[in-house]
Amino acid sequence: MNLIDALKITGQYCLPKHAISRLVGKLAAAEAGSVTTRLIQLFINHFGIDMSEAVHEDPAHYKTFNAFFTRALKAGLRPVVDDPLLLALPVDGCVSQLGDISQGRIVQAKGHDFSARELLGGDAKLAAPFQGGKFATIYLSPKDYHRIHMPLDGVLESMIYIPGDLFSVNPLTAEHVPNLFARNERVICLFDTEFGPMAQILVGATIVGSIETVWSGTVTPPREGVIKRWTYPAGDQEGSVALLKGQEMGRFKLGSTVINLFAPGKVTLVEALKNLSVTKLGEPLAIST
């Protein structure tokens, strides 16, 4: 690791990441007219964002930076695989790691791993169904589309908010901060599916102003430092949350990472996906076994 990268990592341990994230969240939610439009245009230019994909291409359409960052894509732009045996990628992004949950461990980067139990808030009962299963970790960069969708049809069983740190989740940090995804703030969504249980985990990061789900709205902030749990009725009961493959399930206001966990013997990750593969929402993620 060179000196500049070392300083970037060391600085993250020292900076008041929660305070910075609160400030950025407030700024991103502010309606500042031409200042907001200028900021959005600078962001588009810096990251090379293709606004022709957005429903609203003109930066001036967006009253806040958050509205721009969670912009919708044009209909049909990300077709979802219709084969019922195929699971779909949940986001645009880049594969950080994927593979087997071996001896309860999930690979974070070369030389780093963490336990599924830690990721799921230390709950051995929640982690047990995923022992020996599969995982996929996808990083969303600032230029990506930041709505999160379902890989397959599912009925929501529970949602758990785990408070934590707010380290960056970019590749450099993943390579050098131990237990990164199991120490950062995260929202765990557990679904019952025809291919067994699935966890879709939305990981917070530095300057992520908010994590939202379509059924509950904003989950964080506030950041109260306590674990919160919600349970939901089964699919045939009033108040249940049933989502279809490809349907939106959540959003990041500023970017982060999505981790999926699958039960053993249920799915095989498609061979075309490797570490650092670019992902597009709706393309194949896995196939039923």
PDB file of C-alpha atoms in Angstrom:
ATOM      1  CA  MET A   1       0.000   0.000   0.000  1.00  0.00           C
ATOM      2  CA  ASN A   2       1.461   3.366  -0.992  1.00  0.00           C
ATOM      3  CA  LEU A   3       1.595   6.401   1.286  1.00  0.00           C
ATOM      4  CA  ILE A   4      -1.476   8.135  -0.150  1.00  0.00           C
ATOM      5  CA  ASP A   5      -3.611   5.004   0.205  1.00  0.00           C
ATOM      6  CA  ALA A   6      -2.303   4.492   3.741  1.00  0.00           C
ATOM      7  CA  LEU A   7      -3.336   8.028   4.642  1.00  0.00           C
ATOM      8  CA  LYS A   8      -6.791   7.439   3.167  1.00  0.00           C
ATOM      9  CA  ILE A   9      -7.281   4.361   5.334  1.00  0.00           C
ATOM     10  CA  THR A  10      -5.790   5.881   8.488  1.00  0.00           C
ATOM     11  CA  GLY A  11      -7.884   9.004   8.051  1.00  0.00           C
ATOM     12  CA  GLN A  12     -11.073   6.963   8.106  1.00  0.00           C
ATOM     13  CA  TYR A  13     -10.290   5.726  11.592  1.00  0.00           C
ATOM     14  CA  CYS A  14      -9.813   9.311  12.781  1.00  0.00           C
ATOM     15  CA  LEU A  15     -12.592  11.226  11.049  1.00  0.00           C
ATOM     16  CA  PRO A  16     -15.994  11.777  12.742  1.00  0.00           C
ATOM     17  CA  LYS A  17     -17.773   9.718  10.074  1.00  0.00           C
ATOM     18  CA  HIS A  18     -21.234   9.884  11.624  1.00  0.00           C
ATOM     19  CA  ALA A  19     -21.110  13.665  11.986  1.00  0.00           C
ATOM     20  CA  ILE A  20     -19.856  14.054   8.410  1.00  0.00           C
ATOM     21  CA  SER A  21     -22.627  11.769   7.146  1.00  0.00           C
ATOM     22  CA  ARG A  22     -25.297  13.763   9.018  1.00  0.00           C
ATOM     23  CA  LEU A  23     -23.998  17.011   7.528  1.00  0.00           C
ATOM     24  CA  VAL A  24     -23.811  15.622   3.996  1.00  0.00           C
ATOM     25  CA  GLY A  25     -27.303  14.152   4.411  1.00  0.00           C
ATOM     26  CA  LYS A  26     -28.715  17.566   5.285  1.00  0.00           C
ATOM     27  CA  LEU A  27     -26.944  19.238   2.379  1.00  0.00           C
ATOM     28  CA  ALA A  28     -28.126  16.543  -0.041  1.00  0.00           C
ATOM     29  CA  ALA A  29     -31.728  17.089   1.093  1.00  0.00           C
ATOM     30  CA  ALA A  30     -31.574  20.884   0.748  1.00  0.00           C
ATOM     31  CA  GLU A  31     -33.468  22.673  -2.016  1.00  0.00           C
ATOM     32  CA  ALA A  32     -30.897  25.273  -3.075  1.00  0.00           C
ATOM     33  CA  GLY A  33     -32.089  26.148  -6.575  1.00  0.00           C
ATOM     34  CA  SER A  34     -29.303  26.938  -9.006  1.00  0.00           C
ATOM     35  CA  VAL A  35     -26.663  25.902  -6.465  1.00  0.00           C
ATOM     36  CA  THR A  36     -28.171  22.400  -6.362  1.00  0.00           C
ATOM     37  CA  THR A  37     -28.314  22.272 -10.160  1.00  0.00           C
ATOM     38  CA  ARG A  38     -24.687  23.342 -10.436  1.00  0.00           C
ATOM     39  CA  LEU A  39     -23.613  20.738  -7.874  1.00  0.00           C
ATOM     40  CA  ILE A  40     -25.475  18.021  -9.773  1.00  0.00           C
ATOM     41  CA  GLN A  41     -23.887  19.065 -13.061  1.00  0.00           C
ATOM     42  CA  LEU A  42     -20.406  18.996 -11.524  1.00  0.00           C
ATOM     43  CA  PHE A  43     -21.122  15.527 -10.158  1.00  0.00           C
ATOM     44  CA  ILE A  44     -22.325  14.327 -13.575  1.00  0.00           C
ATOM     45  CA  ASN A  45     -19.216  15.697 -15.261  1.00  0.00           C
ATOM     46  CA  HIS A  46     -16.799  14.334 -12.682  1.00  0.00           C
ATOM     47  CA  PHE A  47     -18.156  10.772 -12.687  1.00  0.00           C
ATOM     48  CA  GLY A  48     -19.202  10.608 -16.340  1.00  0.00           C
ATOM     49  CA  ILE A  49     -22.837   9.783 -15.600  1.00  0.00           C
ATOM     50  CA  ASP A  50     -24.988   8.947 -18.626  1.00  0.00           C
ATOM     51  CA  MET A  51     -28.105  11.026 -18.035  1.00  0.00           C
ATOM     52  CA  SER A  52     -29.715   9.693 -21.227  1.00  0.00           C
ATOM     53  CA  GLU A  53     -30.659   6.649 -19.108  1.00  0.00           C
ATOM     54  CA  ALA A  54     -32.661   8.737 -16.634  1.00  0.00           C
ATOM     55  CA  VAL A  55     -36.381   9.428 -16.918  1.00  0.00           C
ATOM     56  CA  HIS A  56     -35.524  13.094 -16.382  1.00  0.00           C
ATOM     57  CA  GLU A  57     -32.290  13.938 -18.209  1.00  0.00           C
ATOM     58  CA  ASP A  58     -32.090  17.639 -17.306  1.00  0.00           C
ATOM     59  CA  PRO A  59     -30.176  18.264 -14.026  1.00  0.00           C
ATOM     60  CA  ALA A  60     -32.425  21.257 -13.381  1.00  0.00           C
ATOM     61  CA  HIS A  61     -35.387  18.901 -12.929  1.00  0.00           C
ATOM     62  CA  TYR A  62     -34.059  17.732  -9.554  1.00  0.00           C
ATOM     63  CA  LYS A  63     -34.839  20.004  -6.600  1.00  0.00           C
ATOM     64  CA  THR A  64     -32.383  18.226  -4.293  1.00  0.00           C
ATOM     65  CA  PHE A  65     -29.197  16.246  -4.753  1.00  0.00           C
ATOM     66  CA  ASN A  66     -30.967  13.256  -3.186  1.00  0.00           C
ATOM     67  CA  ALA A  67     -33.669  13.373  -5.857  1.00  0.00           C
ATOM     68  CA  PHE A  68     -30.973  13.271  -8.525  1.00  0.00           C
ATOM     69  CA  PHE A  69     -28.987  10.532  -6.814  1.00  0.00           C
ATOM     70  CA  THR A  70     -32.024   8.240  -6.554  1.00  0.00           C
ATOM     71  CA  ARG A  71     -33.200   9.092 -10.078  1.00  0.00           C
ATOM     72  CA  ALA A  72     -35.373   6.584 -11.917  1.00  0.00           C
ATOM     73  CA  LEU A  73     -34.259   4.889 -15.113  1.00  0.00           C
ATOM     74  CA  LYS A  74     -36.317   4.876 -18.288  1.00  0.00           C
ATOM     75  CA  ALA A  75     -38.795   2.028 -18.571  1.00  0.00           C
ATOM     76  CA  GLY A  76     -37.390  -1.088 -20.196  1.00  0.00           C
ATOM     77  CA  LEU A  77     -33.778   0.040 -19.912  1.00  0.00           C
ATOM     78  CA  ARG A  78     -32.863  -2.793 -17.538  1.00  0.00           C
ATOM     79  CA  PRO A  79     -34.873  -5.835 -18.679  1.00  0.00           C
ATOM     80  CA  VAL A  80     -35.133  -8.492 -15.997  1.00  0.00           C
ATOM     81  CA  VAL A  81     -34.363 -12.100 -16.958  1.00  0.00           C
ATOM     82  CA  ASP A  82     -37.725 -13.814 -17.344  1.00  0.00           C
ATOM     83  CA  ASP A  83     -36.583 -17.434 -16.993  1.00  0.00           C
ATOM     84  CA  PRO A  84     -38.213 -18.550 -13.692  1.00  0.00           C
ATOM     85  CA  LEU A  85     -35.109 -20.555 -12.804  1.00  0.00           C
ATOM     86  CA  LEU A  86     -32.800 -17.522 -13.084  1.00  0.00           C
ATOM     87  CA  LEU A  87     -32.219 -14.994 -10.318  1.00  0.00           C
ATOM     88  CA  ALA A  88     -31.559 -11.399 -11.376  1.00  0.00           C
ATOM     89  CA  LEU A  89     -28.812  -9.020 -10.323  1.00  0.00           C
ATOM     90  CA  PRO A  90     -30.327  -6.562  -7.822  1.00  0.00           C
ATOM     91  CA  VAL A  91     -28.280  -3.468  -8.725  1.00  0.00           C
ATOM     92  CA  ASP A  92     -25.986  -1.741 -11.157  1.00  0.00           C
ATOM     93  CA  GLY A  93     -22.479  -1.890  -9.747  1.00  0.00           C
ATOM     94  CA  CYS A  94     -19.368  -4.028  -9.568  1.00  0.00           C
ATOM     95  CA  VAL A  95     -18.828  -7.413  -7.960  1.00  0.00           C
ATOM     96  CA  SER A  96     -16.658  -7.046  -4.881  1.00  0.00           C
ATOM     97  CA  GLN A  97     -16.598 -10.749  -4.019  1.00  0.00           C
ATOM     98  CA  LEU A  98     -18.872 -13.756  -4.507  1.00  0.00           C
ATOM     99  CA  GLY A  99     -18.785 -17.468  -3.869  1.00  0.00           C
ATOM    100  CA  ASP A 100     -19.293 -20.009  -1.101  1.00  0.00           C
ATOM    101  CA  ILE A 101     -20.054 -19.307   2.544  1.00  0.00           C
ATOM    102  CA  SER A 102     -17.362 -21.708   3.714  1.00  0.00           C
ATOM    103  CA  GLN A 103     -17.304 -22.718   7.398  1.00  0.00           C
ATOM    104  CA  GLY A 104     -19.582 -19.777   8.056  1.00  0.00           C
ATOM    105  CA  ARG A 105     -17.110 -17.269   6.575  1.00  0.00           C
ATOM    106  CA  ILE A 106     -17.631 -14.736   3.777  1.00  0.00           C
ATOM    107  CA  VAL A 107     -14.692 -13.415   1.772  1.00  0.00           C
ATOM    108  CA  GLN A 108     -14.321  -9.632   1.961  1.00  0.00           C
ATOM    109  CA  ALA A 109     -11.073  -9.226  -0.006  1.00  0.00           C
ATOM    110  CA  LYS A 110      -7.749 -11.026  -0.347  1.00  0.00           C
ATOM    111  CA  GLY A 111      -6.611 -11.802   3.187  1.00  0.00           C
ATOM    112  CA  HIS A 112      -9.870 -10.678   4.815  1.00  0.00           C
ATOM    113  CA  ASP A 113     -13.074 -12.482   5.642  1.00  0.00           C
ATOM    114  CA  PHE A 114     -15.853 -12.241   8.213  1.00  0.00           C
ATOM    115  CA  SER A 115     -18.555 -14.506   9.558  1.00  0.00           C
ATOM    116  CA  ALA A 116     -22.140 -14.630   8.342  1.00  0.00           C
ATOM    117  CA  ARG A 117     -23.117 -14.523  12.004  1.00  0.00           C
ATOM    118  CA  GLU A 118     -21.280 -11.209  12.512  1.00  0.00           C
ATOM    119  CA  LEU A 119     -22.884  -9.794   9.369  1.00  0.00           C
ATOM    120  CA  LEU A 120     -26.320 -10.762  10.677  1.00  0.00           C
ATOM    121  CA  GLY A 121     -25.834  -8.961  13.960  1.00  0.00           C
ATOM    122  CA  GLY A 122     -24.317 -11.835  15.907  1.00  0.00           C
ATOM    123  CA  ASP A 123     -27.497 -13.913  15.671  1.00  0.00           C
ATOM    124  CA  ALA A 124     -26.566 -17.580  15.218  1.00  0.00           C
ATOM    125  CA  LYS A 125     -30.182 -18.547  14.506  1.00  0.00           C
ATOM    126  CA  LEU A 126     -30.379 -16.097  11.588  1.00  0.00           C
ATOM    127  CA  ALA A 127     -27.029 -17.237  10.204  1.00  0.00           C
ATOM    128  CA  ALA A 128     -27.697 -20.980  10.420  1.00  0.00           C
ATOM    129  CA  PRO A 129     -29.803 -21.312   7.208  1.00  0.00           C
ATOM    130  CA  PHE A 130     -26.977 -19.784   5.159  1.00  0.00           C
ATOM    131  CA  GLN A 131     -24.117 -22.000   6.385  1.00  0.00           C
ATOM    132  CA  GLY A 132     -22.568 -23.640   3.318  1.00  0.00           C
ATOM    133  CA  GLY A 133     -24.619 -21.458   0.970  1.00  0.00           C
ATOM    134  CA  LYS A 134     -23.675 -18.747  -1.499  1.00  0.00           C
ATOM    135  CA  PHE A 135     -23.023 -15.024  -1.222  1.00  0.00           C
ATOM    136  CA  ALA A 136     -22.610 -12.105  -3.600  1.00  0.00           C
ATOM    137  CA  THR A 137     -21.304  -8.662  -2.618  1.00  0.00           C
ATOM    138  CA  ILE A 138     -21.860  -5.812  -5.086  1.00  0.00           C
ATOM    139  CA  TYR A 139     -20.372  -2.338  -4.685  1.00  0.00           C
ATOM    140  CA  LEU A 140     -22.284   0.674  -6.003  1.00  0.00           C
ATOM    141  CA  SER A 141     -19.993   3.517  -7.069  1.00  0.00           C
ATOM    142  CA  PRO A 142     -21.125   7.162  -7.097  1.00  0.00           C
ATOM    143  CA  LYS A 143     -21.943   6.991 -10.826  1.00  0.00           C
ATOM    144  CA  ASP A 144     -24.296   4.024 -10.516  1.00  0.00           C
ATOM    145  CA  TYR A 145     -28.086   3.800 -10.346  1.00  0.00           C
ATOM    146  CA  HIS A 146     -28.902   3.647  -6.624  1.00  0.00           C
ATOM    147  CA  ARG A 147     -32.236   1.890  -6.414  1.00  0.00           C
ATOM    148  CA  ILE A 148     -32.099  -1.715  -5.223  1.00  0.00           C
ATOM    149  CA  HIS A 149     -34.318  -4.424  -6.699  1.00  0.00           C
ATOM    150  CA  MET A 150     -35.332  -8.013  -5.952  1.00  0.00           C
ATOM    151  CA  PRO A 151     -33.307 -10.921  -7.405  1.00  0.00           C
ATOM    152  CA  LEU A 152     -36.416 -13.145  -7.266  1.00  0.00           C
ATOM    153  CA  ASP A 153     -39.956 -13.247  -5.940  1.00  0.00           C
ATOM    154  CA  GLY A 154     -39.985 -13.082  -2.157  1.00  0.00           C
ATOM    155  CA  VAL A 155     -42.128 -12.522   0.917  1.00  0.00           C
ATOM    156  CA  LEU A 156     -40.522 -10.359   3.589  1.00  0.00           C
ATOM    157  CA  GLU A 157     -40.164 -12.145   6.929  1.00  0.00           C
ATOM    158  CA  SER A 158     -38.182  -9.593   8.916  1.00  0.00           C
ATOM    159  CA  MET A 159     -36.062  -6.469   8.721  1.00  0.00           C
ATOM    160  CA  ILE A 160     -33.250  -5.725  11.155  1.00  0.00           C
ATOM    161  CA  TYR A 161     -31.350  -2.482  11.571  1.00  0.00           C
ATOM    162  CA  ILE A 162     -27.818  -2.965  12.920  1.00  0.00           C
ATOM    163  CA  PRO A 163     -26.026   0.195  14.062  1.00  0.00           C
ATOM    164  CA  GLY A 164     -22.354   0.430  13.278  1.00  0.00           C
ATOM    165  CA  ASP A 165     -19.481   2.367  11.846  1.00  0.00           C
ATOM    166  CA  LEU A 166     -19.546   4.244   8.544  1.00  0.00           C
ATOM    167  CA  PHE A 167     -16.296   3.387   6.812  1.00  0.00           C
ATOM    168  CA  SER A 168     -16.157   3.843   3.072  1.00  0.00           C
ATOM    169  CA  VAL A 169     -16.943   0.584   1.242  1.00  0.00           C
ATOM    170  CA  ASN A 170     -14.851   1.212  -1.866  1.00  0.00           C
ATOM    171  CA  PRO A 171     -12.377  -1.493  -2.994  1.00  0.00           C
ATOM    172  CA  LEU A 172      -9.392   0.134  -1.274  1.00  0.00           C
ATOM    173  CA  THR A 173     -11.140   0.129   2.096  1.00  0.00           C
ATOM    174  CA  ALA A 174     -12.433  -3.418   1.607  1.00  0.00           C
ATOM    175  CA  GLU A 175      -8.848  -4.560   1.105  1.00  0.00           C
ATOM    176  CA  HIS A 176      -7.517  -2.930   4.275  1.00  0.00           C
ATOM    177  CA  VAL A 177     -10.245  -2.576   6.946  1.00  0.00           C
ATOM    178  CA  PRO A 178     -10.963  -5.898   8.692  1.00  0.00           C
ATOM    179  CA  ASN A 179     -14.615  -6.985   9.086  1.00  0.00           C
ATOM    180  CA  LEU A 180     -15.703  -3.950   7.065  1.00  0.00           C
ATOM    181  CA  PHE A 181     -19.201  -5.104   6.134  1.00  0.00           C
ATOM    182  CA  ALA A 182     -19.830  -6.675   9.532  1.00  0.00           C
ATOM    183  CA  ARG A 183     -18.798  -3.499  11.388  1.00  0.00           C
ATOM    184  CA  ASN A 184     -20.620  -0.893   9.262  1.00  0.00           C
ATOM    185  CA  GLU A 185     -24.236   0.124   9.783  1.00  0.00           C
ATOM    186  CA  ARG A 186     -26.612  -2.094   7.802  1.00  0.00           C
ATOM    187  CA  VAL A 187     -30.223  -2.998   7.125  1.00  0.00           C
ATOM    188  CA  ILE A 188     -30.879  -6.739   6.855  1.00  0.00           C
ATOM    189  CA  CYS A 189     -33.939  -7.865   4.906  1.00  0.00           C
ATOM    190  CA  LEU A 190     -34.846 -11.554   5.189  1.00  0.00           C
ATOM    191  CA  PHE A 191     -37.145 -13.068   2.578  1.00  0.00           C
ATOM    192  CA  ASP A 192     -38.886 -16.390   2.126  1.00  0.00           C
ATOM    193  CA  THR A 193     -38.571 -17.481  -1.510  1.00  0.00           C
ATOM    194  CA  GLU A 194     -39.251 -20.572  -3.608  1.00  0.00           C
ATOM    195  CA  PHE A 195     -35.491 -21.190  -3.532  1.00  0.00           C
ATOM    196  CA  GLY A 196     -35.248 -21.043   0.239  1.00  0.00           C
ATOM    197  CA  PRO A 197     -34.389 -18.145   2.550  1.00  0.00           C
ATOM    198  CA  MET A 198     -32.586 -15.131   1.109  1.00  0.00           C
ATOM    199  CA  ALA A 199     -30.962 -12.217   2.875  1.00  0.00           C
ATOM    200  CA  GLN A 200     -30.558  -8.904   1.071  1.00  0.00           C
ATOM    201  CA  ILE A 201     -28.344  -6.645   3.163  1.00  0.00           C
ATOM    202  CA  LEU A 202     -27.967  -2.912   2.536  1.00  0.00           C
ATOM    203  CA  VAL A 203     -24.650  -1.715   3.978  1.00  0.00           C
ATOM    204  CA  GLY A 204     -24.159   1.887   5.046  1.00  0.00           C
ATOM    205  CA  ALA A 205     -20.982   3.882   4.449  1.00  0.00           C
ATOM    206  CA  THR A 206     -19.385   7.292   4.863  1.00  0.00           C
ATOM    207  CA  ILE A 207     -21.733  10.091   3.702  1.00  0.00           C
ATOM    208  CA  VAL A 208     -24.611   7.693   3.016  1.00  0.00           C
ATOM    209  CA  GLY A 209     -27.356  10.062   4.077  1.00  0.00           C
ATOM    210  CA  SER A 210     -30.114   7.479   4.216  1.00  0.00           C
ATOM    211  CA  ILE A 211     -31.113   3.865   3.626  1.00  0.00           C
ATOM    212  CA  GLU A 212     -34.744   3.331   2.633  1.00  0.00           C
ATOM    213  CA  THR A 213     -37.022   0.400   1.860  1.00  0.00           C
ATOM    214  CA  VAL A 214     -40.225   0.594  -0.178  1.00  0.00           C
ATOM    215  CA  TRP A 215     -42.364  -0.851   2.624  1.00  0.00           C
ATOM    216  CA  SER A 216     -41.086   1.260   5.523  1.00  0.00           C
ATOM    217  CA  GLY A 217     -39.572   4.401   4.017  1.00  0.00           C
ATOM    218  CA  THR A 218     -36.445   5.731   5.722  1.00  0.00           C
ATOM    219  CA  VAL A 219     -34.854   3.184   8.053  1.00  0.00           C
ATOM    220  CA  THR A 220     -31.797   5.257   8.918  1.00  0.00           C
ATOM    221  CA  PRO A 221     -31.415   8.021  10.036  1.00  0.00           C
ATOM    222  CA  PRO A 222     -32.071   8.466  12.882  1.00  0.00           C
ATOM    223  CA  ARG A 223     -29.008   6.619  14.108  1.00  0.00           C
ATOM    224  CA  GLU A 224     -29.880   5.758  17.704  1.00  0.00           C
ATOM    225  CA  GLY A 225     -27.195   3.159  18.309  1.00  0.00           C
ATOM    226  CA  VAL A 226     -29.567   0.268  19.040  1.00  0.00           C
ATOM    227  CA  ILE A 227     -30.596  -2.808  17.073  1.00  0.00           C
ATOM    228  CA  LYS A 228     -34.158  -2.596  15.757  1.00  0.00           C
ATOM    229  CA  ARG A 229     -36.248  -5.507  14.493  1.00  0.00           C
ATOM    230  CA  TRP A 230     -39.483  -5.666  12.555  1.00  0.00           C
ATOM    231  CA  THR A 231     -41.408  -8.837  11.680  1.00  0.00           C
ATOM    232  CA  TYR A 232     -44.001  -9.182   8.934  1.00  0.00           C
ATOM    233  CA  PRO A 233     -46.991 -11.480   8.314  1.00  0.00           C
ATOM    234  CA  ALA A 234     -46.842 -14.426   5.936  1.00  0.00           C
ATOM    235  CA  GLY A 235     -47.730 -13.852   2.294  1.00  0.00           C
ATOM    236  CA  ASP A 236     -51.427 -14.721   2.633  1.00  0.00           C
ATOM    237  CA  GLN A 237     -52.054 -12.441   5.601  1.00  0.00           C
ATOM    238  CA  GLU A 238     -53.014  -8.784   5.835  1.00  0.00           C
ATOM    239  CA  GLY A 239     -49.992  -6.502   6.040  1.00  0.00           C
ATOM    240  CA  SER A 240     -47.620  -8.904   4.318  1.00  0.00           C
ATOM    241  CA  VAL A 241     -44.921  -7.574   1.974  1.00  0.00           C
ATOM    242  CA  ALA A 242     -44.581  -9.622  -1.208  1.00  0.00           C
ATOM    243  CA  LEU A 243     -42.238  -8.390  -3.936  1.00  0.00           C
ATOM    244  CA  LEU A 244     -41.661  -9.725  -7.448  1.00  0.00           C
ATOM    245  CA  LYS A 245     -38.351 -10.372  -9.193  1.00  0.00           C
ATOM    246  CA  GLY A 246     -37.026  -7.066 -10.495  1.00  0.00           C
ATOM    247  CA  GLN A 247     -39.295  -4.953  -8.301  1.00  0.00           C
ATOM    248  CA  GLU A 248     -37.676  -2.093  -6.383  1.00  0.00           C
ATOM    249  CA  MET A 249     -37.144  -2.847  -2.698  1.00  0.00           C
ATOM    250  CA  GLY A 250     -34.916  -0.037  -1.450  1.00  0.00           C
ATOM    251  CA  ARG A 251     -32.658   2.946  -2.102  1.00  0.00           C
ATOM    252  CA  PHE A 252     -29.357   4.425  -1.016  1.00  0.00           C
ATOM    253  CA  LYS A 253     -29.119   8.190  -0.704  1.00  0.00           C
ATOM    254  CA  LEU A 254     -25.455   8.208  -1.658  1.00  0.00           C
ATOM    255  CA  GLY A 255     -23.870   4.907  -2.515  1.00  0.00           C
ATOM    256  CA  SER A 256     -22.805   1.765  -0.764  1.00  0.00           C
ATOM    257  CA  THR A 257     -22.925  -2.038  -1.032  1.00  0.00           C
ATOM    258  CA  VAL A 258     -25.525  -4.809  -1.292  1.00  0.00           C
ATOM    259  CA  ILE A 259     -24.836  -8.325  -0.024  1.00  0.00           C
ATOM    260  CA  ASN A 260     -27.036 -11.314  -0.870  1.00  0.00           C
ATOM    261  CA  LEU A 261     -26.971 -14.599   1.045  1.00  0.00           C
ATOM    262  CA  PHE A 262     -28.553 -17.828  -0.211  1.00  0.00           C
ATOM    263  CA  ALA A 263     -29.160 -21.189   1.452  1.00  0.00           C
ATOM    264  CA  PRO A 264     -27.009 -24.224   0.572  1.00  0.00           C
ATOM    265  CA  GLY A 265     -28.006 -26.374  -2.394  1.00  0.00           C
ATOM    266  CA  LYS A 266     -30.538 -23.896  -3.725  1.00  0.00           C
ATOM    267  CA  VAL A 267     -28.730 -21.744  -6.308  1.00  0.00           C
ATOM    268  CA  THR A 268     -25.517 -21.677  -8.321  1.00  0.00           C
ATOM    269  CA  LEU A 269     -23.945 -18.320  -9.137  1.00  0.00           C
ATOM    270  CA  VAL A 270     -23.574 -17.817 -12.885  1.00  0.00           C
ATOM    271  CA  GLU A 271     -20.070 -18.518 -14.184  1.00  0.00           C
ATOM    272  CA  ALA A 272     -19.875 -15.226 -16.068  1.00  0.00           C
ATOM    273  CA  LEU A 273     -19.724 -13.293 -12.797  1.00  0.00           C
ATOM    274  CA  LYS A 274     -16.253 -12.855 -11.334  1.00  0.00           C
ATOM    275  CA  ASN A 275     -14.631 -10.469  -8.884  1.00  0.00           C
ATOM    276  CA  LEU A 276     -14.722  -6.950 -10.400  1.00  0.00           C
ATOM    277  CA  SER A 277     -17.395  -7.920 -12.975  1.00  0.00           C
ATOM    278  CA  VAL A 278     -19.577  -4.940 -13.891  1.00  0.00           C
ATOM    279  CA  THR A 279     -23.197  -5.685 -13.002  1.00  0.00           C
ATOM    280  CA  LYS A 280     -26.396  -4.431 -14.574  1.00  0.00           C
ATOM    281  CA  LEU A 281     -29.725  -4.695 -12.825  1.00  0.00           C
ATOM    282  CA  GLY A 282     -31.838  -7.545 -14.172  1.00  0.00           C
ATOM    283  CA  GLU A 283     -29.068  -9.589 -15.764  1.00  0.00           C
ATOM    284  CA  PRO A 284     -28.477 -13.153 -14.458  1.00  0.00           C
ATOM    285  CA  LEU A 285     -27.065 -13.552 -10.948  1.00  0.00           C
ATOM    286  CA  ALA A 286     -27.705 -17.236 -10.259  1.00  0.00           C
ATOM    287  CA  ILE A 287     -29.649 -20.266 -11.400  1.00  0.00           C
ATOM    288  CA  SER A 288     -31.774 -22.612  -9.336  1.00  0.00           C
ATOM    289  CA  THR A 289     -30.155 -25.994  -8.648  1.00  0.00           C
TER     290      THR A 289
END
